[in-house]
PDB file of C-alpha atoms in Angstrom:
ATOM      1  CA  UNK A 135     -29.038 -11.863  23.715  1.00  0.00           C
ATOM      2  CA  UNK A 136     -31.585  -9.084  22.790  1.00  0.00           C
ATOM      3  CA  UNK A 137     -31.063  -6.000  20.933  1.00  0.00           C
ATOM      4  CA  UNK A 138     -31.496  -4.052  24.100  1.00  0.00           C
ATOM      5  CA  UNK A 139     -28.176  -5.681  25.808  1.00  0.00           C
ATOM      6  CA  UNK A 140     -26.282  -5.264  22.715  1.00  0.00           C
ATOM      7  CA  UNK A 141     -26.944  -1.398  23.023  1.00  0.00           C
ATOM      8  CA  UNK A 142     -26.220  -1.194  26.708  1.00  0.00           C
ATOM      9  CA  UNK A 143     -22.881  -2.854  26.867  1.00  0.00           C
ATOM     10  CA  UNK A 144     -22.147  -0.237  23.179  1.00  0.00           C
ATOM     11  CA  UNK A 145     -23.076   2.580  25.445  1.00  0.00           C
ATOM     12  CA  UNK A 146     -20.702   1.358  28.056  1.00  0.00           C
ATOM     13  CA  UNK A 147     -18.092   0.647  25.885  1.00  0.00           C
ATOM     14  CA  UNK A 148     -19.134   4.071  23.912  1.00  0.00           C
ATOM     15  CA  UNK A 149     -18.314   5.632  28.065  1.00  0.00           C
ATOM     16  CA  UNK A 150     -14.819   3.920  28.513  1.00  0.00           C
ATOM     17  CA  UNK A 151     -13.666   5.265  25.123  1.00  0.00           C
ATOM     18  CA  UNK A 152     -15.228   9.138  25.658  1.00  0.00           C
ATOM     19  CA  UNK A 153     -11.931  11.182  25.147  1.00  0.00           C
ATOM     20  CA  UNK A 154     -11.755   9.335  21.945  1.00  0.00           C
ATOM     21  CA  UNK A 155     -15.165  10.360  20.513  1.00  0.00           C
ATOM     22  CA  UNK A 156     -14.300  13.629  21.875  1.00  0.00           C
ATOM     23  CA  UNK A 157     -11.260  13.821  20.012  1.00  0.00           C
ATOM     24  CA  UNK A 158     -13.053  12.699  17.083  1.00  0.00           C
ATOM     25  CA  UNK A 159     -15.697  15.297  16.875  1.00  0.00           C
ATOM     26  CA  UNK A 160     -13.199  17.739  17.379  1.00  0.00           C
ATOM     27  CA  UNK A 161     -11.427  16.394  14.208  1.00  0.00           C
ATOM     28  CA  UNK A 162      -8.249  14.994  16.633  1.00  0.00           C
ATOM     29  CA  UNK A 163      -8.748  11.498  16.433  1.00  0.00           C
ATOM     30  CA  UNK A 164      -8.653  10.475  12.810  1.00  0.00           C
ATOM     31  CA  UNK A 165      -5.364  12.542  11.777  1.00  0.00           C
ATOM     32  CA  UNK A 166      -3.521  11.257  14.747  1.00  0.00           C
ATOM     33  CA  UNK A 167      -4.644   7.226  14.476  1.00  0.00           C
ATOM     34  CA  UNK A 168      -3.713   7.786  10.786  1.00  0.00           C
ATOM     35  CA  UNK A 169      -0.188   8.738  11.489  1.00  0.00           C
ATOM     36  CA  UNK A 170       0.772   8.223  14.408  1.00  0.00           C
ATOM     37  CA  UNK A 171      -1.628   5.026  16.767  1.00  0.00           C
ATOM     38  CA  UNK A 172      -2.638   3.115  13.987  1.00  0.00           C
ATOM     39  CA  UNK A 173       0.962   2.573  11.957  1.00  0.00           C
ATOM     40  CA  UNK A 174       2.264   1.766  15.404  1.00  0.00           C
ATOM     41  CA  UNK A 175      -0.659  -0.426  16.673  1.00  0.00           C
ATOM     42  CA  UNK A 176      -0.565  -1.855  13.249  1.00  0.00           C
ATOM     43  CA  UNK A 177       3.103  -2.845  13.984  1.00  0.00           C
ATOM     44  CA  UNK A 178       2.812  -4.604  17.190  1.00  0.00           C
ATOM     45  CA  UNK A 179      -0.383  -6.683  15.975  1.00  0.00           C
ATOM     46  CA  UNK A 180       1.104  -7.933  12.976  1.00  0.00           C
ATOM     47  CA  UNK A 181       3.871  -9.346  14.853  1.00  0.00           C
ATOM     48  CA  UNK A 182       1.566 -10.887  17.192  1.00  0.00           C
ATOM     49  CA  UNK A 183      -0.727 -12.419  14.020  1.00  0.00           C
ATOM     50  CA  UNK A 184       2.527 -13.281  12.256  1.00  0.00           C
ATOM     51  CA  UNK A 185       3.640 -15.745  15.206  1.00  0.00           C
ATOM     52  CA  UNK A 186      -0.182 -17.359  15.032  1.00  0.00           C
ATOM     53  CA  UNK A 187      -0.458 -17.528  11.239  1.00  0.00           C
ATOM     54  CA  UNK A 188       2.995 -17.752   9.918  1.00  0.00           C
ATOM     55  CA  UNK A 189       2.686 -21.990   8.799  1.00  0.00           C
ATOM     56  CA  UNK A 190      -0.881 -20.874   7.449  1.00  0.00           C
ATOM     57  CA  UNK A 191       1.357 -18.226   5.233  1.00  0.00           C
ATOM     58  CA  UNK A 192       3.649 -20.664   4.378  1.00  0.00           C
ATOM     59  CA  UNK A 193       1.006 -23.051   2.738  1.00  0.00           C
ATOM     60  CA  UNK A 194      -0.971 -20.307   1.483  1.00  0.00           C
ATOM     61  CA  UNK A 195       1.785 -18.713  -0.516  1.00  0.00           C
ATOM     62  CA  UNK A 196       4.025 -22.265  -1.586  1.00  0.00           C
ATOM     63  CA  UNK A 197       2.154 -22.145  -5.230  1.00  0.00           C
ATOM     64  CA  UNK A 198       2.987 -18.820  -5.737  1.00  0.00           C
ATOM     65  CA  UNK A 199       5.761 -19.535  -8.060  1.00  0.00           C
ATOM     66  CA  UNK A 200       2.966 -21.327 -10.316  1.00  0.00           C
ATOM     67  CA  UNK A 201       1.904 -17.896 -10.770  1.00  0.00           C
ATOM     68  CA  UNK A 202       5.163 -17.231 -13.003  1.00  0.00           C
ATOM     69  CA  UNK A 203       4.431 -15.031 -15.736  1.00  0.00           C
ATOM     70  CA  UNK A 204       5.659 -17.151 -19.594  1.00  0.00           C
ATOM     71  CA  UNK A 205       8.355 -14.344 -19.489  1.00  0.00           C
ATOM     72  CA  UNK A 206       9.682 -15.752 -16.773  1.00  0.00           C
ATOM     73  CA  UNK A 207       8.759 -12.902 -14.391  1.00  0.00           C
ATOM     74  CA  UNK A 208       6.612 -12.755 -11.063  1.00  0.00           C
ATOM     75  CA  UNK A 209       4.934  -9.401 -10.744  1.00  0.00           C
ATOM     76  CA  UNK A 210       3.071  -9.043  -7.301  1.00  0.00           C
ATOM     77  CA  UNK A 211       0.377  -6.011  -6.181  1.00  0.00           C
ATOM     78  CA  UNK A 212       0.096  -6.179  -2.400  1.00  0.00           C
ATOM     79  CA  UNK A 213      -3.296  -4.174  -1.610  1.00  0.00           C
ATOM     80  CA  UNK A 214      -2.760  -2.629   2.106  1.00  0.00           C
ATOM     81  CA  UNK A 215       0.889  -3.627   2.590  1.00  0.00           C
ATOM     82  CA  UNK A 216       1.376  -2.119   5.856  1.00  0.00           C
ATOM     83  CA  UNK A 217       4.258  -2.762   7.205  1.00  0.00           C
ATOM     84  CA  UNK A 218       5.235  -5.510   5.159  1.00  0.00           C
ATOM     85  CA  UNK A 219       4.315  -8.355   7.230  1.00  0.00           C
ATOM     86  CA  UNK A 220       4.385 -10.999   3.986  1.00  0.00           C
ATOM     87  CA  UNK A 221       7.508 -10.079   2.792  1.00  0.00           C
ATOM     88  CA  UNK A 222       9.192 -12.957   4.226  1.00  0.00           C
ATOM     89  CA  UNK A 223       6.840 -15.435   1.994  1.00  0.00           C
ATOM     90  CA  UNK A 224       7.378 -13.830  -1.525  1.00  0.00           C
ATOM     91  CA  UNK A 225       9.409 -15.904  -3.580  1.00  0.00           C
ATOM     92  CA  UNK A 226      13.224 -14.501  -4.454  1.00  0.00           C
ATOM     93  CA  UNK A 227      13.292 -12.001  -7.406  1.00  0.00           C
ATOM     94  CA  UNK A 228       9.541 -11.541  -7.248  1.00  0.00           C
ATOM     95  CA  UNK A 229       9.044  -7.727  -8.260  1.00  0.00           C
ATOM     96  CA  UNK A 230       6.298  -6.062  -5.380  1.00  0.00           C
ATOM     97  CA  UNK A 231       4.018  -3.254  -6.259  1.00  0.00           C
ATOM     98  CA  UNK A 232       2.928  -2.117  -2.073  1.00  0.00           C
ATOM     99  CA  UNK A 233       0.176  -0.017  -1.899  1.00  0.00           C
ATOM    100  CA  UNK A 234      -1.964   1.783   0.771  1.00  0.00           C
ATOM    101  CA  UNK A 235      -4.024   4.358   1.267  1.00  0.00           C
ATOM    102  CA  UNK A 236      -2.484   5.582   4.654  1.00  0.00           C
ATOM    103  CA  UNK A 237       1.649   6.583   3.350  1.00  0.00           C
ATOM    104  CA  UNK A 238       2.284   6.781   7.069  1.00  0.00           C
ATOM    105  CA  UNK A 239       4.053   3.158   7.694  1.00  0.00           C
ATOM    106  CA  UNK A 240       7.398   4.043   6.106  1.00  0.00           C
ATOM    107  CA  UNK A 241       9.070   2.812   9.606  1.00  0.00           C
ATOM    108  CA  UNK A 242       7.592  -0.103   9.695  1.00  0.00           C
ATOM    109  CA  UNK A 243       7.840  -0.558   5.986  1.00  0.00           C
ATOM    110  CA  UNK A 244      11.821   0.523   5.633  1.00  0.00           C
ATOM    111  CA  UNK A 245      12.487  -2.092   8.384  1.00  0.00           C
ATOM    112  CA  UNK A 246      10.506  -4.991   6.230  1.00  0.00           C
ATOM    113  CA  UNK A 247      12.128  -3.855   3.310  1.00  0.00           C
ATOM    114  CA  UNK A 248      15.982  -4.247   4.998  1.00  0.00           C
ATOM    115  CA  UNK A 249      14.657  -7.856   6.493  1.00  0.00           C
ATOM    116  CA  UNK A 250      13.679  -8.742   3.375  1.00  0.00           C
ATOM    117  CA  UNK A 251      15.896  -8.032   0.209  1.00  0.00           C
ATOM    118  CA  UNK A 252      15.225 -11.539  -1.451  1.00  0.00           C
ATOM    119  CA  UNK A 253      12.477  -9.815  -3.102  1.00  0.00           C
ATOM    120  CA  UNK A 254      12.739  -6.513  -5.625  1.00  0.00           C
ATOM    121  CA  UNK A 255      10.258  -3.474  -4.231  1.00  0.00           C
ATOM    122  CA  UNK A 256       9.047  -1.737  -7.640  1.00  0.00           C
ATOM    123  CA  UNK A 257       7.360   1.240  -6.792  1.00  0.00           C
ATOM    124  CA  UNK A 258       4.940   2.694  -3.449  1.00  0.00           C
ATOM    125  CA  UNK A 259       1.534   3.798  -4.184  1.00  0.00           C
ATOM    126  CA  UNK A 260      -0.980   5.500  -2.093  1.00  0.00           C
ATOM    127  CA  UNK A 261      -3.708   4.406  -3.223  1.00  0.00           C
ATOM    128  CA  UNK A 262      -7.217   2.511  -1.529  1.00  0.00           C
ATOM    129  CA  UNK A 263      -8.148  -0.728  -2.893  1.00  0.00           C
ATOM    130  CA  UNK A 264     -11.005   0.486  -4.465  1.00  0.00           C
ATOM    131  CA  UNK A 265      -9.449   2.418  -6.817  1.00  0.00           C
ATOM    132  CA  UNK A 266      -6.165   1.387  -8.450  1.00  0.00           C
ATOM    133  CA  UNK A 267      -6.169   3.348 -11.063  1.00  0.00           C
ATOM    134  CA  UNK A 268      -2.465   3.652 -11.232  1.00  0.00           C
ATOM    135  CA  UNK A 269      -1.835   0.104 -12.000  1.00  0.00           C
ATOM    136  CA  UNK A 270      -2.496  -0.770 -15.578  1.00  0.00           C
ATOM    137  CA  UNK A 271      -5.176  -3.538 -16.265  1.00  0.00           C
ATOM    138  CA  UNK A 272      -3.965  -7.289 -17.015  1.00  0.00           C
ATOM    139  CA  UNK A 273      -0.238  -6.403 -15.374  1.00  0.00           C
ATOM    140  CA  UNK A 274       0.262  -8.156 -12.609  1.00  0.00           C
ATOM    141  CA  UNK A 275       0.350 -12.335 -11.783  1.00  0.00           C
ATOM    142  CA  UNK A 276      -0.798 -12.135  -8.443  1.00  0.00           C
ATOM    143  CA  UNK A 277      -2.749  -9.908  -5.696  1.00  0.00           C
ATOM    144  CA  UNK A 278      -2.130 -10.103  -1.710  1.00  0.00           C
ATOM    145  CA  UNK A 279      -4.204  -8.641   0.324  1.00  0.00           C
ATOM    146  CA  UNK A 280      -4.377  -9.771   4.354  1.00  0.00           C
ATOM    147  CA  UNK A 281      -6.622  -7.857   6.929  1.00  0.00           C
ATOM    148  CA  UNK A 282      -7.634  -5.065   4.446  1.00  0.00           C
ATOM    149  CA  UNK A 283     -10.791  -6.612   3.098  1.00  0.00           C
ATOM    150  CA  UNK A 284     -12.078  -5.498   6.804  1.00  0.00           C
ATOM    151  CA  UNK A 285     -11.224  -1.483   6.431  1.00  0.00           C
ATOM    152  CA  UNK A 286     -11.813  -0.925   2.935  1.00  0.00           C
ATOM    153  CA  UNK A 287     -14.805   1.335   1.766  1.00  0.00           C
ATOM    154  CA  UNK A 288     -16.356  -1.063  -0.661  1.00  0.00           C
ATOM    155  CA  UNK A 289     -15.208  -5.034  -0.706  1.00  0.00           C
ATOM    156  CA  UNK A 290     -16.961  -5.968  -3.857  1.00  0.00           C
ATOM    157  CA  UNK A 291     -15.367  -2.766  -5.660  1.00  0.00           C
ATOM    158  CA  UNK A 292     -11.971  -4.128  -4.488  1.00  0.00           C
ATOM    159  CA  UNK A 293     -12.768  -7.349  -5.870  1.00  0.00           C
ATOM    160  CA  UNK A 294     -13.645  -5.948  -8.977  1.00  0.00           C
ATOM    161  CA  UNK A 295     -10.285  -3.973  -9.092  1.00  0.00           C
ATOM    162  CA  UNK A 296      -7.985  -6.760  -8.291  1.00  0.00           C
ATOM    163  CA  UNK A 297      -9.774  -8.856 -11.244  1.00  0.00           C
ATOM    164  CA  UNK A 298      -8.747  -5.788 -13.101  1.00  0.00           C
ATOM    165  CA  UNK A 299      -5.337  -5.360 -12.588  1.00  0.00           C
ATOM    166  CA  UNK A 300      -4.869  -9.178 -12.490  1.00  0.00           C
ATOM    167  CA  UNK A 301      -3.678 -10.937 -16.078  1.00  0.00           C
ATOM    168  CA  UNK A 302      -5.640 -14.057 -17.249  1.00  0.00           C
ATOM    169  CA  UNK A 303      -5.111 -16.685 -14.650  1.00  0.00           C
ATOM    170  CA  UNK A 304      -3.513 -14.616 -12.278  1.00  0.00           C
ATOM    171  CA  UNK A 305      -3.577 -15.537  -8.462  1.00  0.00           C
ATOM    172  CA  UNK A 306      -5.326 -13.027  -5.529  1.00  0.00           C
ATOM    173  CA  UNK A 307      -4.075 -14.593  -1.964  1.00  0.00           C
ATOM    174  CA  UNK A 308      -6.490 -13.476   0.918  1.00  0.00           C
ATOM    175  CA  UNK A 309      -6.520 -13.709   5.167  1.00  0.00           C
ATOM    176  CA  UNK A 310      -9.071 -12.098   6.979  1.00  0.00           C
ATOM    177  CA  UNK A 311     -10.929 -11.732   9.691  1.00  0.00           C
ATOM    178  CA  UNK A 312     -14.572 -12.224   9.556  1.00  0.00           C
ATOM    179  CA  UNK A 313     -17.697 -12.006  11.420  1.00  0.00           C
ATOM    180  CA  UNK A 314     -18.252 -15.279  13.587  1.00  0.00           C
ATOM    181  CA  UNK A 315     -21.049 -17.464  13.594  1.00  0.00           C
ATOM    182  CA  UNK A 316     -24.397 -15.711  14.288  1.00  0.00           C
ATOM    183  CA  UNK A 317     -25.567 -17.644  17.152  1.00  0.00           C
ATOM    184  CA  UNK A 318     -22.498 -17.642  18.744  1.00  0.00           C
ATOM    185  CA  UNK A 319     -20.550 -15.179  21.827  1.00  0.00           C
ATOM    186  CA  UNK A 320     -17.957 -14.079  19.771  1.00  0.00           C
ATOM    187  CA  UNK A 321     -20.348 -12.649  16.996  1.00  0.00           C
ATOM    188  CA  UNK A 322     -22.040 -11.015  20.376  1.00  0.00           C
ATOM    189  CA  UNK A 323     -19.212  -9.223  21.357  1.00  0.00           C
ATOM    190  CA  UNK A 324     -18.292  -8.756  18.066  1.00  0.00           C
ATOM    191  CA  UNK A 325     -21.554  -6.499  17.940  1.00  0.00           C
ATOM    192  CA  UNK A 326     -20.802  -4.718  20.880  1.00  0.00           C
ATOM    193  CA  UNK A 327     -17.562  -4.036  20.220  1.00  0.00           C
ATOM    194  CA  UNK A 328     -18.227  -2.742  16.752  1.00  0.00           C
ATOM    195  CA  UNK A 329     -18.941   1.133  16.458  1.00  0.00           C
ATOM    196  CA  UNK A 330     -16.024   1.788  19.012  1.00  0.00           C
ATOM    197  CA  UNK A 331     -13.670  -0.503  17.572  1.00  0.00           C
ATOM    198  CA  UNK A 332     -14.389   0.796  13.840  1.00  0.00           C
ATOM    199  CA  UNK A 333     -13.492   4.437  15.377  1.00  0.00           C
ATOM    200  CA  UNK A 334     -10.318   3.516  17.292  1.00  0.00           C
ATOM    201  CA  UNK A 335      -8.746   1.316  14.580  1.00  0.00           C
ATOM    202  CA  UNK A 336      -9.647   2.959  11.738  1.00  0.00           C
ATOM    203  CA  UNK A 337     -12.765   1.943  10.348  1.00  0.00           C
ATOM    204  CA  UNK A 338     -11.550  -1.886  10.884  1.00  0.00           C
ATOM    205  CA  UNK A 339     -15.039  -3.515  10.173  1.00  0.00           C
ATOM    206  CA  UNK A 340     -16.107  -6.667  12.728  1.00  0.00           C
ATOM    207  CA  UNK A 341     -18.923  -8.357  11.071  1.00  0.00           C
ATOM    208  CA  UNK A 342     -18.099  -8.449   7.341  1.00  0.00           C
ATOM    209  CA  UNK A 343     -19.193 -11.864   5.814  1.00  0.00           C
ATOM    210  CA  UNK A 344     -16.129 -11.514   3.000  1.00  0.00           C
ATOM    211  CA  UNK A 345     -16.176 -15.375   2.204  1.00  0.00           C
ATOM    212  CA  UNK A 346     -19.263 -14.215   0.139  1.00  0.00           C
ATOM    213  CA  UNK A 347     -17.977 -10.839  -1.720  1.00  0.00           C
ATOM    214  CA  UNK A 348     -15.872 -13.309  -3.074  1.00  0.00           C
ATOM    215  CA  UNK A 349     -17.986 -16.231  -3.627  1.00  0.00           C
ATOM    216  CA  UNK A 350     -19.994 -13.933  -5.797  1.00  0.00           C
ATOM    217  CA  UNK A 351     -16.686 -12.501  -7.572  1.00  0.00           C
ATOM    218  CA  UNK A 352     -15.974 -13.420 -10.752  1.00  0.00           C
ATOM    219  CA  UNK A 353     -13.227 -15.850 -10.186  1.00  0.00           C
ATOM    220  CA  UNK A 354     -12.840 -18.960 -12.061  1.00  0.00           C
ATOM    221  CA  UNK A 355     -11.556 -20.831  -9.111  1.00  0.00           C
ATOM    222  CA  UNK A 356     -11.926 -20.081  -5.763  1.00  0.00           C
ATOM    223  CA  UNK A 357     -10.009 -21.991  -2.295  1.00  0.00           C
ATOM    224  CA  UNK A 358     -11.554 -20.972   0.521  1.00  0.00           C
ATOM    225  CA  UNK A 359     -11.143 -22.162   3.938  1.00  0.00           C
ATOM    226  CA  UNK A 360     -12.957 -21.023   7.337  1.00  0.00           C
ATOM    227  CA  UNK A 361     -10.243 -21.074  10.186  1.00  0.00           C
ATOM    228  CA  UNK A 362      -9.609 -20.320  13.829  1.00  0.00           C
ATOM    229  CA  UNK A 363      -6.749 -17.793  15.108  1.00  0.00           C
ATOM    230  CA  UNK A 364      -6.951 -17.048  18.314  1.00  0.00           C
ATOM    231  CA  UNK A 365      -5.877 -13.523  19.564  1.00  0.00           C
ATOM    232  CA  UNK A 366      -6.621 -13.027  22.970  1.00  0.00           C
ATOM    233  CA  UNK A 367      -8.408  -9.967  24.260  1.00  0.00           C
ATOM    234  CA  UNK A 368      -9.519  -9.085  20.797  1.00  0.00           C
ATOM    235  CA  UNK A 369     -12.868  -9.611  19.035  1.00  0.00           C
ATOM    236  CA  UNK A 370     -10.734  -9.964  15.565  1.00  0.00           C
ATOM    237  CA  UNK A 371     -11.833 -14.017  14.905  1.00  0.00           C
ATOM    238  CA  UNK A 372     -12.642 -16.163  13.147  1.00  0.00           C
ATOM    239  CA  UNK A 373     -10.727 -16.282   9.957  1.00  0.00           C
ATOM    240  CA  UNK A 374     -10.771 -16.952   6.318  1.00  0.00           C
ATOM    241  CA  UNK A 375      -7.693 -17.858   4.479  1.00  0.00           C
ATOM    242  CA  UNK A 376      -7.096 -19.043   0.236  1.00  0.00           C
ATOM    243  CA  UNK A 377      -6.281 -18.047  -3.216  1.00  0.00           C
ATOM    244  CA  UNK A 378      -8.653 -17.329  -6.430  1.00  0.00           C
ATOM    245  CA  UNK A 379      -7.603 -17.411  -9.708  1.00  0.00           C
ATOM    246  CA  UNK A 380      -8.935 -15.069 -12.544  1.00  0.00           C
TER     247      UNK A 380
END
């Protein structure tokens, strides 16, 4: 498909979703998706992508007991927690750092939490992934992070972060989305779909290539897989899914 098609079916997306653009340039939009649409969309589609990914989870996160620190400890950062959607994977007694840089899932979070108690919630931090200064350097055994990579400012800063705050031969557990294959409909819609979908659920990025931020990270082992979750109706496919160890 040309350029030119691309742009028409943005502009008629770009019509459907006019009150929001208004809403944005009025300065609406962003404070209310923050705290109020996007903590409660947020909600609903995790429980949706929980139900297609949850034996991916499972396998992803069975080693994470490997991760054991020698004192016997298993300190976890979760970048983006949410509303807590991996709880329910972390290992009993594992101690969780959650972080994000919108504080407005408490809800969501608090209801995680209660669902959950198997594993011991350290401390909340606002804070994006790019920037966690917060969290001392070499402290934690392992990183999460699942559908952030899309919304964060910078993905390679992240990367670099998460090597920070991870000790030698720590673990950093990924699933995201990621642009589809170039030649292919989804990446199409993917590309019409982009601008408006970026502005609705905000600044969730369609066409990031993440597999190679992280090839290029400095990782001494990387598991990396390319996989297929199908969400209906949505342009949020195909998938990547592994661990990396520092």
């Amino acid at each position: 498909m040309t350029e030119a098609s691309i742009l028409f079916f943005r502009a008629c997306l770009a019509l459907l979703a006019m009150p929001i653009y208004l809403l944005s340039f009025l300065g609406i939009w962003e404070p209310f998706c923050k705290k109020i649409f996007f903590p409660f969309f947020l909600e609903k589609l995790s429980a949706i992508h929980q139900r297609k990914t949850k034996k991916q989870k499972q396998e992803l996160f069975r080693n994470l007991p490997d991760f054991t620190s020698p004192s016997g400890e298993l300190k976890l950062l979760e970048i983006g927690t949410g509303c807590g959607a991996n709880f329910q994977f972390y290992p009993p007694g594992c101690k969780v750092t959650c972080t994000d840089i919108n504080p407005n899932f408490q809800q969501g979070l608090s209801r995680s939490m209660n669902k959950n108690q198997h594993v011991h919630y350290e401390r909340f931090l606002v804070a994006a992934g790019e920037d966690l200064h917060q969290v001392p350097s070499g402290s934690v055994d392992a990183v999460v992070c699942t559908l952030v990579l899309c919304s964060v400012r910078n993905v390679d800063g992240t990367l670099k972060e998460v090597l920070r705050v991870l000790r030698p031969g720590g673990v950093f557990y990924f699933l995201e989305h990621v642009a589809a294959d170039h030649s292919s409909w989804k990446y199409f819609w993917q590309q019409i779909c982009y601008p408006t979908w970026k502005l609705v659920f905000d600044g969730c990025c369609l066409t990031r290539k993440i597999w190679k931020n992280l090839e290029q990270a400095n990782f001494s082992e990387l598991k990396l897989q390319h996989i297929s979750i199908v969400l209906p109706w949505t342009p949020i496919q195909p998938h990547i899914i592994g661990y990396a160890v520092k």
